Amino acid sequence: MRCGGGSDKLLKDPAWQKRLTDADKRGLSPLFWSNANLYGTIDIDMGRRLDLDLVA
């Protein structure tokens, strides 16, 4: 995945790699994964009730 704004180039720079702590890297993780949809999308019809009598 790509992070916008040129930060992908910055993160490849050896000087910055030495400077970033593990906590810093964990803080950056959401930038790369916030747009990932690992489980697909689920469309929920909030106007329709579930028929739970069929399950029981």
PDB file of N, CA and C in Angstrom:
ATOM      1  N   MET A   1       0.844  -1.169   0.000  1.00  0.00           N
ATOM      2  CA  MET A   1       0.000   0.000   0.000  1.00  0.00           C
ATOM      3  C   MET A   1       0.889   1.231   0.000  1.00  0.00           C
ATOM      4  N   ARG A   2       0.344   2.290  -0.509  1.00  0.00           N
ATOM      5  CA  ARG A   2       1.110   3.526  -0.564  1.00  0.00           C
ATOM      6  C   ARG A   2       0.505   4.549   0.372  1.00  0.00           C
ATOM      7  N   CYS A   3       1.361   5.321   0.951  1.00  0.00           N
ATOM      8  CA  CYS A   3       0.943   6.419   1.814  1.00  0.00           C
ATOM      9  C   CYS A   3       1.197   7.714   1.042  1.00  0.00           C
ATOM     10  N   GLY A   4       0.224   8.587   0.994  1.00  0.00           N
ATOM     11  CA  GLY A   4       0.353   9.802   0.208  1.00  0.00           C
ATOM     12  C   GLY A   4       1.298  10.825   0.822  1.00  0.00           C
ATOM     13  N   GLY A   5       1.586  11.837   0.082  1.00  0.00           N
ATOM     14  CA  GLY A   5       2.382  12.939   0.580  1.00  0.00           C
ATOM     15  C   GLY A   5       3.883  12.715   0.578  1.00  0.00           C
ATOM     16  N   GLY A   6       4.361  11.682  -0.072  1.00  0.00           N
ATOM     17  CA  GLY A   6       5.799  11.464  -0.150  1.00  0.00           C
ATOM     18  C   GLY A   6       6.392  10.796   1.075  1.00  0.00           C
ATOM     19  N   SER A   7       5.551  10.411   2.035  1.00  0.00           N
ATOM     20  CA  SER A   7       6.105   9.791   3.241  1.00  0.00           C
ATOM     21  C   SER A   7       6.692   8.417   2.942  1.00  0.00           C
ATOM     22  N   ASP A   8       6.273   7.784   1.832  1.00  0.00           N
ATOM     23  CA  ASP A   8       6.875   6.490   1.479  1.00  0.00           C
ATOM     24  C   ASP A   8       8.359   6.678   1.147  1.00  0.00           C
ATOM     25  N   LYS A   9       8.715   7.789   0.504  1.00  0.00           N
ATOM     26  CA  LYS A   9      10.126   8.079   0.222  1.00  0.00           C
ATOM     27  C   LYS A   9      10.876   8.369   1.521  1.00  0.00           C
ATOM     28  N   LEU A  10      10.233   9.103   2.405  1.00  0.00           N
ATOM     29  CA  LEU A  10      10.853   9.443   3.671  1.00  0.00           C
ATOM     30  C   LEU A  10      11.145   8.181   4.486  1.00  0.00           C
ATOM     31  N   LEU A  11      10.225   7.230   4.491  1.00  0.00           N
ATOM     32  CA  LEU A  11      10.400   6.019   5.287  1.00  0.00           C
ATOM     33  C   LEU A  11      11.482   5.099   4.721  1.00  0.00           C
ATOM     34  N   LYS A  12      11.808   5.261   3.448  1.00  0.00           N
ATOM     35  CA  LYS A  12      12.882   4.458   2.845  1.00  0.00           C
ATOM     36  C   LYS A  12      14.265   5.042   3.115  1.00  0.00           C
ATOM     37  N   ASP A  13      14.303   6.278   3.561  1.00  0.00           N
ATOM     38  CA  ASP A  13      15.571   6.963   3.833  1.00  0.00           C
ATOM     39  C   ASP A  13      16.242   6.322   5.044  1.00  0.00           C
ATOM     40  N   PRO A  14      17.482   5.813   4.889  1.00  0.00           N
ATOM     41  CA  PRO A  14      18.181   5.153   6.000  1.00  0.00           C
ATOM     42  C   PRO A  14      18.324   6.035   7.250  1.00  0.00           C
ATOM     43  N   ALA A  15      18.475   7.336   7.064  1.00  0.00           N
ATOM     44  CA  ALA A  15      18.609   8.233   8.216  1.00  0.00           C
ATOM     45  C   ALA A  15      17.339   8.218   9.064  1.00  0.00           C
ATOM     46  N   TRP A  16      16.176   8.203   8.390  1.00  0.00           N
ATOM     47  CA  TRP A  16      14.911   8.167   9.120  1.00  0.00           C
ATOM     48  C   TRP A  16      14.651   6.786   9.705  1.00  0.00           C
ATOM     49  N   GLN A  17      15.071   5.746   9.016  1.00  0.00           N
ATOM     50  CA  GLN A  17      14.872   4.395   9.541  1.00  0.00           C
ATOM     51  C   GLN A  17      15.598   4.218  10.869  1.00  0.00           C
ATOM     52  N   LYS A  18      16.785   4.805  10.993  1.00  0.00           N
ATOM     53  CA  LYS A  18      17.539   4.721  12.242  1.00  0.00           C
ATOM     54  C   LYS A  18      16.876   5.547  13.344  1.00  0.00           C
ATOM     55  N   ARG A  19      16.224   6.614  12.925  1.00  0.00           N
ATOM     56  CA  ARG A  19      15.662   7.559  13.894  1.00  0.00           C
ATOM     57  C   ARG A  19      14.329   7.103  14.480  1.00  0.00           C
ATOM     58  N   LEU A  20      13.546   6.353  13.691  1.00  0.00           N
ATOM     59  CA  LEU A  20      12.217   5.935  14.145  1.00  0.00           C
ATOM     60  C   LEU A  20      12.313   4.805  15.159  1.00  0.00           C
ATOM     61  N   THR A  21      11.601   4.962  16.255  1.00  0.00           N
ATOM     62  CA  THR A  21      11.545   3.908  17.271  1.00  0.00           C
ATOM     63  C   THR A  21      10.440   2.920  16.890  1.00  0.00           C
ATOM     64  N   ASP A  22      10.351   1.812  17.621  1.00  0.00           N
ATOM     65  CA  ASP A  22       9.271   0.855  17.380  1.00  0.00           C
ATOM     66  C   ASP A  22       7.907   1.504  17.617  1.00  0.00           C
ATOM     67  N   ALA A  23       7.824   2.357  18.631  1.00  0.00           N
ATOM     68  CA  ALA A  23       6.568   3.062  18.911  1.00  0.00           C
ATOM     69  C   ALA A  23       6.194   3.984  17.753  1.00  0.00           C
ATOM     70  N   ASP A  24       7.174   4.646  17.171  1.00  0.00           N
ATOM     71  CA  ASP A  24       6.907   5.504  16.012  1.00  0.00           C
ATOM     72  C   ASP A  24       6.345   4.690  14.852  1.00  0.00           C
ATOM     73  N   LYS A  25       6.937   3.534  14.610  1.00  0.00           N
ATOM     74  CA  LYS A  25       6.492   2.679  13.499  1.00  0.00           C
ATOM     75  C   LYS A  25       5.085   2.153  13.747  1.00  0.00           C
ATOM     76  N   ARG A  26       4.769   1.815  14.994  1.00  0.00           N
ATOM     77  CA  ARG A  26       3.403   1.376  15.318  1.00  0.00           C
ATOM     78  C   ARG A  26       2.411   2.506  15.090  1.00  0.00           C
ATOM     79  N   GLY A  27       2.822   3.731  15.379  1.00  0.00           N
ATOM     80  CA  GLY A  27       1.959   4.888  15.164  1.00  0.00           C
ATOM     81  C   GLY A  27       1.687   5.150  13.696  1.00  0.00           C
ATOM     82  N   LEU A  28       2.625   4.779  12.837  1.00  0.00           N
ATOM     83  CA  LEU A  28       2.441   4.979  11.395  1.00  0.00           C
ATOM     84  C   LEU A  28       1.572   3.897  10.762  1.00  0.00           C
ATOM     85  N   SER A  29       1.466   2.766  11.409  1.00  0.00           N
ATOM     86  CA  SER A  29       0.749   1.626  10.836  1.00  0.00           C
ATOM     87  C   SER A  29      -0.662   1.955  10.359  1.00  0.00           C
ATOM     88  N   PRO A  30      -1.474   2.717  11.126  1.00  0.00           N
ATOM     89  CA  PRO A  30      -2.825   3.031  10.638  1.00  0.00           C
ATOM     90  C   PRO A  30      -2.857   3.803   9.325  1.00  0.00           C
ATOM     91  N   LEU A  31      -1.803   4.568   9.031  1.00  0.00           N
ATOM     92  CA  LEU A  31      -1.755   5.300   7.764  1.00  0.00           C
ATOM     93  C   LEU A  31      -1.798   4.343   6.574  1.00  0.00           C
ATOM     94  N   PHE A  32      -1.182   3.179   6.742  1.00  0.00           N
ATOM     95  CA  PHE A  32      -1.096   2.232   5.647  1.00  0.00           C
ATOM     96  C   PHE A  32      -2.283   1.277   5.610  1.00  0.00           C
ATOM     97  N   TRP A  33      -2.911   1.033   6.749  1.00  0.00           N
ATOM     98  CA  TRP A  33      -3.967   0.018   6.820  1.00  0.00           C
ATOM     99  C   TRP A  33      -5.363   0.586   6.976  1.00  0.00           C
ATOM    100  N   SER A  34      -5.526   1.891   7.173  1.00  0.00           N
ATOM    101  CA  SER A  34      -6.857   2.451   7.420  1.00  0.00           C
ATOM    102  C   SER A  34      -7.779   2.321   6.214  1.00  0.00           C
ATOM    103  N   ASN A  35      -7.221   2.226   5.017  1.00  0.00           N
ATOM    104  CA  ASN A  35      -8.069   2.100   3.830  1.00  0.00           C
ATOM    105  C   ASN A  35      -8.184   0.651   3.358  1.00  0.00           C
ATOM    106  N   ALA A  36      -7.618  -0.287   4.088  1.00  0.00           N
ATOM    107  CA  ALA A  36      -7.703  -1.696   3.702  1.00  0.00           C
ATOM    108  C   ALA A  36      -9.033  -2.272   4.178  1.00  0.00           C
ATOM    109  N   ASN A  37      -9.688  -3.016   3.313  1.00  0.00           N
ATOM    110  CA  ASN A  37     -10.949  -3.660   3.658  1.00  0.00           C
ATOM    111  C   ASN A  37     -10.729  -5.161   3.521  1.00  0.00           C
ATOM    112  N   LEU A  38     -10.267  -5.793   4.599  1.00  0.00           N
ATOM    113  CA  LEU A  38      -9.846  -7.183   4.541  1.00  0.00           C
ATOM    114  C   LEU A  38     -11.000  -8.171   4.442  1.00  0.00           C
ATOM    115  N   TYR A  39     -12.184  -7.777   4.857  1.00  0.00           N
ATOM    116  CA  TYR A  39     -13.303  -8.714   4.922  1.00  0.00           C
ATOM    117  C   TYR A  39     -14.422  -8.400   3.934  1.00  0.00           C
ATOM    118  N   GLY A  40     -14.191  -7.491   3.021  1.00  0.00           N
ATOM    119  CA  GLY A  40     -15.235  -7.124   2.076  1.00  0.00           C
ATOM    120  C   GLY A  40     -16.199  -6.135   2.717  1.00  0.00           C
ATOM    121  N   THR A  41     -17.229  -5.796   1.998  1.00  0.00           N
ATOM    122  CA  THR A  41     -18.211  -4.858   2.531  1.00  0.00           C
ATOM    123  C   THR A  41     -19.481  -5.609   2.904  1.00  0.00           C
ATOM    124  N   ILE A  42     -20.164  -5.113   3.891  1.00  0.00           N
ATOM    125  CA  ILE A  42     -21.419  -5.701   4.345  1.00  0.00           C
ATOM    126  C   ILE A  42     -22.480  -4.625   4.237  1.00  0.00           C
ATOM    127  N   ASP A  43     -23.473  -4.875   3.410  1.00  0.00           N
ATOM    128  CA  ASP A  43     -24.584  -3.942   3.271  1.00  0.00           C
ATOM    129  C   ASP A  43     -25.682  -4.355   4.238  1.00  0.00           C
ATOM    130  N   ILE A  44     -26.066  -3.451   5.117  1.00  0.00           N
ATOM    131  CA  ILE A  44     -27.088  -3.735   6.117  1.00  0.00           C
ATOM    132  C   ILE A  44     -28.323  -2.906   5.795  1.00  0.00           C
ATOM    133  N   ASP A  45     -29.463  -3.568   5.681  1.00  0.00           N
ATOM    134  CA  ASP A  45     -30.733  -2.888   5.446  1.00  0.00           C
ATOM    135  C   ASP A  45     -31.362  -2.610   6.804  1.00  0.00           C
ATOM    136  N   MET A  46     -31.185  -1.404   7.304  1.00  0.00           N
ATOM    137  CA  MET A  46     -31.687  -1.051   8.630  1.00  0.00           C
ATOM    138  C   MET A  46     -33.202  -0.891   8.643  1.00  0.00           C
ATOM    139  N   GLY A  47     -33.823  -0.883   7.485  1.00  0.00           N
ATOM    140  CA  GLY A  47     -35.272  -0.773   7.409  1.00  0.00           C
ATOM    141  C   GLY A  47     -35.972  -2.125   7.471  1.00  0.00           C
ATOM    142  N   ARG A  48     -35.229  -3.209   7.530  1.00  0.00           N
ATOM    143  CA  ARG A  48     -35.803  -4.560   7.549  1.00  0.00           C
ATOM    144  C   ARG A  48     -35.413  -5.267   8.835  1.00  0.00           C
ATOM    145  N   ARG A  49     -36.360  -5.960   9.441  1.00  0.00           N
ATOM    146  CA  ARG A  49     -36.094  -6.686  10.675  1.00  0.00           C
ATOM    147  C   ARG A  49     -35.640  -8.104  10.364  1.00  0.00           C
ATOM    148  N   LEU A  50     -34.834  -8.675  11.244  1.00  0.00           N
ATOM    149  CA  LEU A  50     -34.419 -10.060  11.089  1.00  0.00           C
ATOM    150  C   LEU A  50     -35.550 -10.987  11.524  1.00  0.00           C
ATOM    151  N   ASP A  51     -35.753 -12.057  10.793  1.00  0.00           N
ATOM    152  CA  ASP A  51     -36.774 -13.044  11.161  1.00  0.00           C
ATOM    153  C   ASP A  51     -36.086 -14.111  12.019  1.00  0.00           C
ATOM    154  N   LEU A  52     -36.023 -13.837  13.328  1.00  0.00           N
ATOM    155  CA  LEU A  52     -35.308 -14.717  14.246  1.00  0.00           C
ATOM    156  C   LEU A  52     -36.090 -15.986  14.586  1.00  0.00           C
ATOM    157  N   ASP A  53     -37.394 -16.037  14.295  1.00  0.00           N
ATOM    158  CA  ASP A  53     -38.191 -17.241  14.556  1.00  0.00           C
ATOM    159  C   ASP A  53     -37.726 -18.404  13.705  1.00  0.00           C
ATOM    160  N   LEU A  54     -37.174 -18.135  12.522  1.00  0.00           N
ATOM    161  CA  LEU A  54     -36.704 -19.197  11.650  1.00  0.00           C
ATOM    162  C   LEU A  54     -35.443 -19.871  12.202  1.00  0.00           C
ATOM    163  N   VAL A  55     -34.665 -19.132  12.977  1.00  0.00           N
ATOM    164  CA  VAL A  55     -33.415 -19.653  13.512  1.00  0.00           C
ATOM    165  C   VAL A  55     -33.665 -20.552  14.720  1.00  0.00           C
ATOM    166  N   ALA A  56     -34.608 -20.183  15.567  1.00  0.00           N
ATOM    167  CA  ALA A  56     -34.860 -20.920  16.823  1.00  0.00           C
ATOM    168  C   ALA A  56     -35.578 -22.219  16.624  1.00  0.00           C
TER     169      ALA A  56
END
